[in-house]
Backbone as ProteinMPNN parsed JSONL, in Angstrom:
{"seq_chain_A": "XXXXXXXXXXXXXXXXXXXXXXXXXXXXXXXXXXXXXXXXXXXXXXXXXXXXXXXXXXXXXXXXXXXXXXXXXXXXXXXXXXXXXXXXXXXXXXXXXXXXXXXXXXXXXXXXXXXXXXXXXXXXXXXXXXXXXXXXXXXXXXXXXXXXXXXXXXXXXXXXXXXXXXXXXXXXXXXXXXXXXXXXXX", "coords_chain_A": {"N_chain_A": [[-2.243, 2.213, -22.426], [0.26, 0.8, -20.491], [1.112, 0.577, -17.152], [3.839, -0.268, -15.366], [4.307, -0.782, -12.204], [6.641, -0.707, -9.807], [8.038, -2.076, -6.811], [7.883, -0.519, -3.512], [7.392, 2.311, -3.781], [6.445, 2.454, -6.448], [4.191, 0.784, -6.245], [2.626, 2.198, -4.422], [2.222, 4.656, -5.829], [0.959, 3.693, -8.147], [-1.368, 2.685, -6.988], [-2.717, 5.019, -6.398], [-3.669, 5.686, -8.835], [-5.551, 3.839, -9.533], [-8.283, 4.396, -9.836], [-8.482, 5.223, -12.424], [-8.05, 3.042, -13.987], [-8.801, 1.157, -16.808], [-10.813, 2.895, -17.584], [-12.831, 4.292, -20.004], [-12.469, 7.127, -21.59], [-13.033, 9.884, -23.529], [-10.301, 11.525, -25.012], [-8.387, 10.564, -23.327], [-6.007, 7.97, -23.042], [-6.616, 4.481, -22.499], [-5.881, 3.119, -19.358], [-3.878, 0.61, -17.918], [-2.684, -1.198, -15.126], [-0.004, -2.829, -13.571], [1.463, -4.465, -10.792], [4.598, -4.913, -9.3], [6.673, -6.723, -7.195], [8.79, -7.897, -4.485], [7.67, -8.579, -2.176], [4.717, -8.871, -0.196], [4.183, -6.847, 1.495], [3.857, -4.236, 0.644], [1.4, -4.112, -0.5], [-1.843, -2.809, -1.185], [-5.16, -2.513, 0.1], [-7.166, -2.107, -1.868], [-6.121, -3.082, -4.215], [-6.293, -5.447, -6.707], [-5.386, -8.823, -6.564], [-4.951, -10.128, -8.983], [-3.671, -8.327, -10.567], [-1.104, -8.214, -9.816], [2.344, -9.091, -9.502], [4.046, -10.932, -7.527], [6.97, -12.21, -6.117], [7.132, -15.422, -5.082], [8.005, -16.644, -1.847], [9.778, -14.654, -1.208], [10.744, -11.87, 0.809], [10.856, -9.061, 0.452], [13.536, -6.673, -0.255], [14.92, -5.081, 1.422], [16.19, -2.594, 0.879], [18.498, -3.419, -0.316], [19.983, -3.734, -3.223], [21.211, -5.9, -4.473], [20.154, -8.077, -3.237], [17.853, -9.59, -4.192], [18.288, -9.712, -6.892], [18.954, -11.723, -8.856], [16.715, -13.44, -8.716], [14.679, -11.701, -9.456], [15.515, -10.97, -12.056], [15.301, -13.453, -13.34], [12.581, -13.646, -13.658], [11.492, -11.654, -15.222], [10.693, -11.946, -17.942], [8.467, -13.585, -17.601], [6.822, -11.82, -16.25], [6.247, -9.979, -18.315], [4.903, -11.636, -20.012], [2.625, -12.219, -18.577], [1.585, -9.66, -18.071], [0.911, -7.934, -20.609], [2.732, -5.846, -22.877], [1.824, -2.524, -23.978], [0.593, 0.077, -26.238], [2.023, 2.203, -25.254], [4.393, 2.013, -22.68], [4.896, 2.458, -19.324], [7.309, 2.642, -16.861], [7.616, 2.587, -13.478], [9.188, 3.501, -10.485], [10.958, 3.825, -7.332], [14.3, 5.035, -6.962], [15.797, 4.504, -4.804], [15.17, 2.23, -3.331], [15.141, -1.385, -2.781], [13.863, -3.486, -4.246], [12.09, -2.402, -6.289], [13.9, -0.732, -7.608], [15.468, -2.512, -8.894], [13.741, -4.232, -10.301], [12.531, -2.391, -12.124], [14.548, -1.318, -14.067], [15.184, -3.775, -15.291], [12.749, -4.603, -16.385], [12.347, -2.47, -18.166], [14.558, -2.92, -19.835], [13.856, -5.373, -21.046], [11.503, -4.63, -22.352], [12.506, -2.742, -24.197], [14.206, -4.427, -25.638], [12.372, -5.903, -27.02], [11.374, -4.048, -28.673], [9.352, -2.347, -27.706], [7.647, 0.646, -26.955], [8.812, 2.675, -24.315], [8.688, 4.57, -21.331], [10.358, 5.879, -18.584], [9.654, 6.544, -15.222], [11.121, 7.867, -12.526], [11.732, 8.078, -9.098], [13.885, 9.727, -7.083], [16.016, 9.722, -4.187], [17.781, 11.202, -1.496], [17.836, 10.807, 1.156], [19.218, 9.157, 2.924], [22.567, 7.835, 3.042], [22.563, 5.317, 1.817], [20.16, 5.43, 0.326], [20.887, 7.409, -1.503], [23.124, 6.211, -2.789], [21.859, 3.922, -3.892], [20.013, 5.166, -5.618], [21.738, 6.42, -7.439], [22.987, 4.125, -8.504], [20.774, 2.929, -9.683], [20.148, 4.768, -11.697], [22.479, 4.473, -13.199], [22.086, 1.837, -13.963], [19.932, 2.13, -15.719], [21.23, 3.671, -17.651], [23.013, 1.776, -18.63], [21.175, -0.068, -19.7], [20.135, 1.469, -21.786], [22.449, 1.848, -23.361], [23.078, -0.843, -24.016], [20.865, -1.571, -25.532], [21.095, 0.188, -27.553], [19.395, 2.296, -27.805], [17.758, 5.321, -27.127], [16.644, 6.146, -23.862], [13.82, 7.359, -22.505], [13.257, 9.374, -19.726], [11.658, 10.553, -16.818], [12.81, 12.178, -14.116], [12.366, 12.573, -10.712], [13.232, 14.211, -7.806], [13.168, 13.652, -4.383], [13.404, 16.061, -1.944], [14.327, 18.364, 0.706], [13.056, 20.656, -0.05], [11.336, 19.768, -1.979], [8.684, 18.067, -1.353], [7.46, 14.727, -0.582], [4.795, 14.596, -1.324], [4.676, 16.582, -3.283], [6.385, 15.451, -5.164], [4.909, 13.116, -5.724], [2.665, 14.299, -6.942], [3.888, 15.377, -9.221], [4.601, 13.041, -10.586], [2.063, 11.833, -10.994], [0.846, 13.831, -12.555], [2.507, 13.693, -14.804], [1.921, 11.111, -15.74], [-0.831, 11.379, -16.316], [-0.654, 13.324, -18.323], [0.682, 11.834, -20.271], [-1.295, 9.959, -20.801], [-3.138, 11.575, -22.063], [-1.637, 12.372, -24.283], [-1.335, 9.923, -25.612], [-3.891, 9.334, -26.415], [-4.991, 9.236, -28.931]], "CA_chain_A": [[-0.993, 2.464, -21.719], [0.499, -0.121, -19.38], [1.98, 1.095, -16.104], [4.529, -1.279, -14.57], [4.576, -0.09, -10.944], [7.536, -1.637, -9.131], [8.499, -1.761, -5.466], [6.991, 0.222, -2.628], [7.012, 3.593, -4.385], [5.617, 2.182, -7.618], [2.896, 0.245, -5.82], [1.866, 3.302, -3.825], [1.798, 5.588, -6.875], [-0.022, 2.996, -8.976], [-2.64, 2.585, -6.264], [-3.396, 6.316, -6.509], [-4.23, 5.776, -10.186], [-6.501, 2.74, -9.746], [-9.59, 4.914, -10.257], [-8.437, 5.452, -13.873], [-7.834, 1.763, -14.669], [-9.836, 0.671, -17.709], [-11.846, 3.894, -17.86], [-12.872, 4.77, -21.386], [-12.781, 8.539, -21.49], [-12.489, 10.581, -24.703], [-9.194, 12.411, -24.705], [-7.413, 9.857, -22.485], [-5.759, 6.565, -23.365], [-7.031, 3.557, -21.446], [-4.764, 2.779, -18.488], [-3.816, -0.648, -17.188], [-1.615, -1.117, -14.133], [0.422, -4.053, -12.907], [2.301, -4.204, -9.625], [5.707, -5.852, -9.244], [7.42, -6.577, -5.945], [9.308, -9.122, -3.877], [7.028, -8.714, -0.871], [3.316, -8.435, -0.143], [4.04, -5.801, 2.514], [3.477, -2.96, 0.021], [0.064, -4.247, -1.092], [-2.928, -1.969, -0.678], [-6.406, -3.284, 0.139], [-7.983, -1.951, -3.067], [-5.426, -3.626, -5.381], [-6.68, -6.816, -7.009], [-4.232, -9.728, -6.673], [-4.748, -10.498, -10.39], [-2.871, -7.283, -11.206], [0.18, -8.201, -9.106], [3.333, -10.146, -9.682], [4.898, -11.006, -6.347], [7.826, -13.39, -6.186], [6.883, -16.305, -3.941], [9.128, -16.979, -0.982], [10.617, -13.479, -0.96], [10.207, -10.948, 1.805], [11.443, -7.757, 0.199], [14.979, -6.611, -0.478], [15.531, -4.287, 2.482], [17.019, -1.57, 0.245], [19.722, -4.016, -0.84], [19.697, -4.004, -4.639], [21.73, -7.21, -4.879], [19.49, -9.121, -2.449], [16.969, -10.443, -4.989], [18.522, -9.394, -8.303], [18.868, -12.915, -9.719], [15.333, -13.908, -8.721], [13.899, -10.75, -10.261], [15.956, -11.11, -13.444], [14.76, -14.713, -13.867], [11.117, -13.595, -13.808], [11.047, -10.496, -16.012], [9.94, -12.403, -19.122], [7.166, -14.063, -17.12], [6.04, -10.61, -15.96], [5.749, -9.413, -19.567], [3.931, -12.571, -20.581], [1.381, -12.063, -17.815], [1.117, -8.284, -18.247], [1.356, -7.628, -21.967], [3.034, -4.453, -23.209], [0.772, -1.779, -24.67], [1.101, 1.068, -27.192], [3.039, 2.899, -24.462], [4.662, 1.325, -21.425], [5.523, 3.325, -18.332], [7.924, 1.884, -15.783], [7.662, 3.519, -12.351], [9.725, 3.014, -9.212], [11.948, 4.697, -6.706], [15.664, 4.612, -7.222], [16.479, 4.272, -3.541], [14.784, 0.986, -2.68], [15.86, -2.592, -3.158], [13.163, -4.308, -5.242], [11.641, -1.598, -7.424], [15.052, -0.187, -8.329], [16.017, -3.613, -9.692], [12.675, -4.654, -11.214], [12.21, -1.424, -13.17], [15.463, -1.344, -15.212], [15.109, -5.057, -15.983], [11.528, -4.56, -17.203], [12.624, -1.543, -19.266], [15.486, -3.61, -20.736], [13.116, -6.376, -21.82], [10.594, -3.897, -23.24], [13.3, -2.203, -25.3], [14.702, -5.552, -26.441], [11.252, -6.324, -27.863], [10.976, -2.855, -29.43], [8.144, -1.74, -27.148], [7.897, 1.998, -26.461], [8.856, 2.73, -22.859], [9.096, 5.785, -20.637], [10.663, 5.592, -17.189], [9.414, 7.56, -14.199], [11.981, 7.467, -11.419], [11.756, 8.97, -7.945], [15.156, 9.596, -6.388], [16.061, 10.175, -2.807], [19.093, 11.296, -0.861], [17.561, 10.887, 2.596], [20.329, 8.489, 3.597], [23.653, 7.496, 2.125], [22.123, 4.151, 1.05], [19.196, 5.923, -0.667], [21.652, 8.132, -2.526], [23.893, 5.223, -3.556], [20.924, 3.113, -4.683], [19.463, 5.997, -6.693], [22.784, 6.555, -8.444], [23.142, 2.817, -9.154], [19.596, 2.715, -10.533], [20.34, 5.605, -12.888], [23.518, 3.809, -13.989], [21.463, 0.651, -14.572], [19.178, 2.607, -16.882], [22.21, 4.057, -18.665], [23.482, 0.517, -19.213], [20.067, -0.585, -20.521], [20.082, 2.285, -22.998], [23.626, 1.532, -24.182], [22.963, -2.21, -24.533], [19.817, -1.633, -26.556], [21.402, 1.215, -28.557], [18.146, 3.051, -27.909], [17.603, 6.304, -26.058], [15.629, 5.805, -22.879], [13.189, 8.575, -22.022], [13.04, 9.265, -18.292], [11.351, 11.698, -15.962], [13.408, 11.958, -12.807], [11.873, 13.472, -9.673], [14.065, 14.044, -6.609], [12.632, 14.08, -3.088], [14.356, 16.889, -1.194], [13.654, 19.127, 1.765], [12.218, 21.651, -0.722], [10.358, 19.037, -2.786], [8.129, 17.047, -0.468], [6.969, 13.521, -1.263], [3.506, 14.934, -1.939], [4.975, 17.313, -4.516], [6.917, 14.453, -6.098], [3.767, 12.299, -6.136], [1.868, 15.083, -7.888], [4.645, 15.462, -10.481], [4.485, 11.742, -11.259], [0.678, 11.668, -11.443], [0.64, 14.763, -13.67], [3.207, 13.156, -15.976], [1.145, 9.969, -16.255], [-2.067, 11.892, -16.91], [-0.27, 13.97, -19.574], [0.964, 10.77, -21.243], [-2.598, 9.395, -21.196], [-3.714, 12.512, -23.038], [-0.811, 12.308, -25.483], [-1.564, 8.646, -26.293], [-5.346, 9.128, -26.523], [-5.356, 9.152, -30.35]], "C_chain_A": [[-0.895, 1.468, -20.575], [1.487, 0.538, -18.419], [2.529, -0.084, -15.318], [5.013, -0.566, -13.309], [5.368, -1.03, -10.033], [7.972, -1.137, -7.759], [7.498, -0.924, -4.685], [6.499, 1.529, -3.217], [6.073, 3.368, -5.566], [4.233, 1.69, -7.237], [2.022, 1.337, -5.204], [1.33, 4.239, -4.908], [0.75, 4.946, -7.789], [-1.369, 2.927, -8.307], [-3.419, 3.896, -6.31], [-4.091, 6.473, -7.856], [-5.255, 4.695, -10.491], [-7.85, 3.227, -10.263], [-9.646, 5.172, -11.77], [-8.277, 4.158, -14.662], [-9.047, 1.406, -15.526], [-10.93, 1.663, -18.056], [-11.726, 4.344, -19.313], [-13.387, 6.198, -21.356], [-12.189, 9.234, -22.717], [-11.388, 11.553, -24.273], [-8.133, 11.783, -23.818], [-7.242, 8.433, -23.007], [-6.236, 5.71, -22.201], [-5.795, 3.096, -20.67], [-4.944, 1.395, -17.88], [-2.609, -0.543, -16.259], [-1.288, -2.52, -13.651], [1.44, -3.672, -11.836], [3.345, -5.304, -9.504], [6.474, -5.644, -7.944], [7.921, -7.935, -5.474], [8.683, -9.366, -2.518], [5.589, -8.242, -0.967], [3.126, -7.271, 0.819], [3.637, -4.453, 1.924], [2.092, -2.998, -0.618], [-0.925, -3.305, -0.408], [-4.219, -2.781, -0.784], [-7.183, -3.242, -1.173], [-7.284, -2.444, -4.343], [-5.804, -5.104, -5.535], [-5.426, -7.662, -7.203], [-3.928, -10.123, -8.117], [-3.869, -9.497, -11.137], [-1.472, -7.203, -10.603], [1.065, -9.366, -9.532], [4.274, -10.056, -8.488], [5.704, -12.289, -6.443], [7.635, -14.199, -4.911], [8.164, -16.567, -3.156], [10.068, -15.829, -0.683], [9.945, -12.611, 0.102], [10.876, -9.59, 1.662], [12.948, -7.846, 0.026], [15.692, -5.75, 0.555], [16.503, -3.237, 1.988], [18.364, -2.096, -0.243], [19.465, -4.471, -2.268], [20.171, -5.374, -5.09], [20.974, -8.369, -4.233], [18.678, -10.094, -3.299], [17.153, -10.25, -6.492], [18.346, -10.604, -9.21], [17.433, -13.421, -9.832], [14.447, -12.996, -9.572], [14.243, -10.925, -11.737], [15.36, -12.363, -14.094], [13.27, -14.64, -14.169], [10.605, -12.46, -14.692], [10.256, -10.925, -17.244], [8.558, -12.9, -18.732], [6.25, -12.883, -16.79], [5.423, -10.079, -17.247], [4.832, -10.361, -20.318], [2.588, -12.436, -19.878], [0.758, -10.694, -18.051], [1.685, -7.758, -19.558], [1.659, -6.142, -22.153], [1.91, -3.839, -24.043], [1.407, -0.834, -25.702], [2.181, 1.935, -26.555], [3.164, 2.161, -23.147], [5.423, 2.275, -20.507], [6.055, 2.436, -17.217], [8.202, 2.868, -14.652], [8.222, 2.844, -11.113], [10.522, 4.12, -8.544], [13.318, 4.195, -7.126], [16.353, 4.15, -5.956], [16.17, 2.962, -2.856], [15.598, -0.196, -3.16], [15.19, -3.393, -4.247], [12.776, -3.509, -6.476], [12.789, -1.087, -8.265], [15.764, -1.255, -9.148], [14.993, -4.061, -10.729], [12.558, -3.695, -12.402], [13.239, -1.381, -14.313], [15.415, -2.656, -15.992], [13.864, -5.149, -16.862], [11.751, -3.649, -18.403], [13.544, -2.187, -20.296], [14.741, -4.59, -21.648], [12.136, -5.708, -22.788], [11.356, -3.356, -24.45], [13.816, -3.309, -26.213], [13.634, -6.055, -27.404], [10.643, -5.165, -28.644], [9.632, -2.289, -29.003], [8.479, -0.338, -26.636], [7.822, 2.036, -24.927], [9.327, 4.1, -22.391], [9.265, 5.421, -19.174], [10.322, 6.807, -16.332], [10.144, 7.094, -12.955], [11.975, 8.525, -10.331], [13.046, 8.706, -7.184], [15.085, 10.171, -4.99], [17.504, 10.227, -2.33], [18.914, 11.421, 0.647], [18.686, 10.271, 3.416], [21.419, 8.21, 2.568], [23.239, 6.315, 1.233], [21.105, 4.548, -0.016], [19.922, 6.581, -1.833], [22.44, 7.16, -3.409], [22.989, 4.374, -4.441], [20.364, 3.902, -5.857], [20.49, 6.151, -7.806], [22.983, 5.241, -9.203], [21.964, 2.515, -10.081], [19.713, 3.524, -11.817], [21.404, 4.978, -13.793], [22.986, 2.538, -14.645], [20.674, 1.042, -15.81], [20.121, 3.041, -18.008], [22.737, 2.814, -19.387], [22.424, -0.098, -20.124], [20.005, 0.159, -21.844], [21.253, 1.964, -23.927], [23.515, 0.149, -24.8], [21.96, -2.304, -25.674], [20.085, -0.68, -27.721], [20.169, 2.056, -28.87], [18.106, 4.094, -26.803], [16.479, 5.874, -25.116], [15.094, 7.104, -22.293], [12.849, 8.393, -20.55], [12.635, 10.618, -17.71], [11.9, 11.346, -14.595], [12.883, 13.015, -11.853], [12.664, 13.174, -8.407], [13.301, 14.528, -5.376], [13.724, 14.85, -2.359], [13.608, 17.567, -0.059], [12.741, 20.188, 1.163], [11.141, 21.026, -1.598], [9.854, 17.879, -1.933], [7.693, 15.824, -1.273], [5.639, 13.789, -1.956], [3.724, 15.682, -3.257], [5.522, 16.358, -5.579], [5.799, 13.568, -6.63], [2.935, 13.025, -7.185], [2.572, 15.22, -9.232], [4.507, 14.17, -11.277], [3.068, 11.547, -11.803], [0.387, 12.588, -12.622], [1.322, 14.266, -14.939], [2.419, 12.003, -16.586], [-0.136, 10.45, -16.927], [-1.763, 12.601, -18.239], [0.031, 12.929, -20.656], [-0.316, 10.094, -21.703], [-3.289, 10.281, -22.217], [-2.952, 12.397, -24.359], [-1.092, 11.046, -26.296], [-3.053, 8.332, -26.478], [-5.818, 8.898, -27.959], [-6.468, 10.116, -30.695]], "O_chain_A": [[-1.83, 1.306, -19.791], [2.556, 0.994, -18.823], [1.774, -0.815, -14.676], [6.005, 0.163, -13.34], [4.834, -2.026, -9.545], [8.238, 0.049, -7.563], [6.393, -0.659, -5.158], [5.305, 1.824, -3.157], [5.031, 4.015, -5.671], [3.23, 2.109, -7.815], [0.816, 1.384, -5.445], [0.147, 4.579, -4.916], [-0.233, 5.589, -8.158], [-2.401, 3.088, -8.957], [-4.65, 3.887, -6.265], [-4.995, 7.295, -8.001], [-5.777, 4.642, -11.605], [-8.493, 2.534, -11.052], [-10.73, 5.322, -12.333], [-8.359, 4.177, -15.89], [-10.175, 1.358, -15.035], [-11.882, 1.311, -18.753], [-10.652, 4.724, -19.778], [-14.571, 6.449, -21.129], [-10.977, 9.183, -22.928], [-11.534, 12.296, -23.303], [-7.09, 12.391, -23.575], [-8.217, 7.773, -23.367], [-6.256, 6.162, -21.056], [-4.783, 2.727, -21.267], [-6.021, 1.051, -17.392], [-1.628, 0.128, -16.58], [-2.187, -3.308, -13.358], [2.173, -2.692, -11.966], [3.021, -6.488, -9.593], [6.878, -4.526, -7.627], [7.529, -8.978, -5.996], [9.111, -10.258, -1.785], [5.277, -7.324, -1.726], [2.015, -6.757, 0.948], [3.12, -3.603, 2.65], [1.66, -2.013, -1.215], [-0.839, -3.05, 0.793], [-4.349, -3.636, -1.659], [-7.798, -4.238, -1.555], [-7.804, -2.244, -5.441], [-5.65, -5.898, -4.607], [-4.51, -7.264, -7.922], [-2.78, -10.421, -8.448], [-3.379, -9.795, -12.227], [-0.74, -6.243, -10.846], [0.597, -10.453, -9.869], [5.175, -9.218, -8.446], [5.173, -13.337, -6.812], [7.933, -13.734, -3.811], [9.25, -16.694, -3.722], [11.058, -16.01, 0.026], [8.724, -12.63, 0.259], [11.398, -9.038, 2.631], [13.553, -8.912, 0.138], [16.921, -5.689, 0.573], [17.538, -3.01, 2.615], [19.266, -1.316, -0.549], [18.802, -5.483, -2.491], [19.586, -5.955, -6.005], [21.137, -9.519, -4.641], [18.808, -11.307, -3.135], [16.267, -10.59, -7.275], [17.659, -10.518, -10.228], [16.985, -13.787, -10.918], [13.58, -13.464, -10.309], [13.346, -11.019, -12.575], [14.963, -12.334, -15.259], [12.748, -15.502, -14.876], [9.397, -12.328, -14.885], [9.235, -10.311, -17.555], [7.585, -12.664, -19.448], [5.043, -12.944, -17.025], [4.233, -9.764, -17.287], [4.061, -9.928, -21.175], [1.536, -12.529, -20.512], [-0.457, -10.581, -18.213], [2.788, -7.214, -19.606], [0.932, -5.286, -21.649], [1.155, -4.54, -24.717], [2.597, -0.932, -25.999], [3.13, 2.352, -27.219], [2.166, 1.734, -22.567], [6.462, 2.822, -20.877], [5.339, 1.581, -16.695], [8.923, 3.85, -14.829], [7.791, 1.755, -10.736], [10.73, 5.196, -9.105], [13.466, 3.064, -7.588], [17.382, 3.478, -6.018], [16.84, 2.605, -1.888], [16.606, -0.042, -3.851], [15.88, -3.939, -5.108], [13.104, -3.904, -7.595], [12.682, -1.012, -9.489], [16.58, -0.929, -10.01], [15.329, -4.247, -11.898], [12.493, -4.133, -13.551], [12.819, -1.407, -15.47], [15.586, -2.66, -17.211], [13.916, -5.708, -17.958], [11.392, -4.001, -19.527], [13.338, -2.023, -21.498], [14.966, -4.628, -22.858], [11.962, -6.171, -23.916], [10.907, -3.495, -25.587], [13.856, -3.14, -27.431], [13.95, -6.571, -28.476], [9.55, -5.276, -29.2], [8.862, -1.807, -29.834], [9.488, -0.155, -25.955], [6.892, 1.499, -24.325], [10.232, 4.703, -22.968], [8.422, 4.738, -18.593], [10.657, 7.941, -16.671], [9.823, 6.047, -12.394], [12.182, 9.71, -10.594], [13.273, 7.599, -6.697], [14.222, 10.985, -4.663], [18.334, 9.402, -2.712], [19.72, 12.051, 1.332], [19.062, 10.793, 4.466], [21.197, 8.339, 1.364], [23.527, 6.311, 0.037], [21.172, 4.058, -1.144], [19.607, 6.336, -2.998], [22.423, 7.277, -4.634], [23.308, 4.131, -5.604], [20.25, 3.377, -6.964], [20.154, 6.028, -8.984], [23.132, 5.253, -10.425], [22.141, 1.915, -11.141], [19.413, 3.023, -12.901], [21.247, 4.955, -15.014], [23.389, 2.199, -15.758], [20.74, 0.362, -16.833], [19.838, 2.805, -19.183], [22.887, 2.812, -20.609], [22.747, -0.595, -21.203], [19.843, -0.453, -22.901], [21.071, 1.824, -25.137], [23.82, -0.026, -25.98], [22.175, -3.02, -26.652], [19.4, -0.726, -28.743], [19.929, 2.464, -30.006], [18.393, 3.775, -25.649], [15.48, 5.301, -25.552], [15.832, 7.859, -21.66], [12.236, 7.398, -20.162], [13.183, 11.665, -18.057], [11.51, 10.347, -13.991], [12.944, 14.209, -12.144], [12.756, 12.022, -7.983], [12.843, 15.67, -5.329], [14.834, 14.349, -2.179], [12.405, 17.368, 0.115], [11.758, 20.584, 1.789], [10.147, 21.675, -1.924], [10.513, 16.847, -1.808], [7.573, 15.887, -2.497], [5.384, 13.273, -3.044], [3.022, 15.431, -4.237], [5.161, 16.452, -6.752], [5.732, 13.296, -7.829], [2.548, 12.439, -8.196], [1.92, 15.182, -10.276], [4.318, 14.199, -12.493], [2.898, 11.139, -12.952], [-0.252, 12.17, -13.588], [0.773, 14.404, -16.032], [2.267, 11.925, -17.805], [-0.484, 9.968, -18.005], [-2.543, 12.487, -19.184], [-0.323, 13.119, -21.819], [-0.424, 9.696, -22.863], [-3.949, 9.787, -23.131], [-3.56, 12.334, -25.427], [-1.089, 11.087, -27.526], [-3.421, 7.174, -26.676], [-6.93, 8.415, -28.175], [-6.898, 10.176, -31.847]]}, "name": "protein", "num_of_chains": 1, "seq": "XXXXXXXXXXXXXXXXXXXXXXXXXXXXXXXXXXXXXXXXXXXXXXXXXXXXXXXXXXXXXXXXXXXXXXXXXXXXXXXXXXXXXXXXXXXXXXXXXXXXXXXXXXXXXXXXXXXXXXXXXXXXXXXXXXXXXXXXXXXXXXXXXXXXXXXXXXXXXXXXXXXXXXXXXXXXXXXXXXXXXXXXXX"}
């Protein structure tokens, strides 16, 4: 299973799963993780640079989805050449940010175009008006990807709310990934 962890949320969640990378454990599929972003500011100390694709000369998107869209779009094929798709591909990001919310639908689009199985894990937020608008635009981007590919796109959507803390959302995402590792264990 390849996890494409995009933007700040994706990089954080992926870093929580590093302890499972490459572990051969009966009953679990082997997990690989790659990190995609437009800034090194979301890097964690324990993440190996060889597992990252950062766009040189960029300094994040500042929650502006249009800020680096062209640069990200131009590099999606290079991402998939460096980090090869697996039997199952999981694309993880927030919907409210600027880089991950652009990287993730474009990666999913390319995976589907090449007939690679993909599941999207999306964390939404309505903390601010911009978060809400970005999350809605990200969902619409995924809808467009699905329509263009004429393929259903499987997605787990988790919403951060006052009743659902970030920790609860994190646990939902981790549990989903661990369940998929079991499902794809053969």
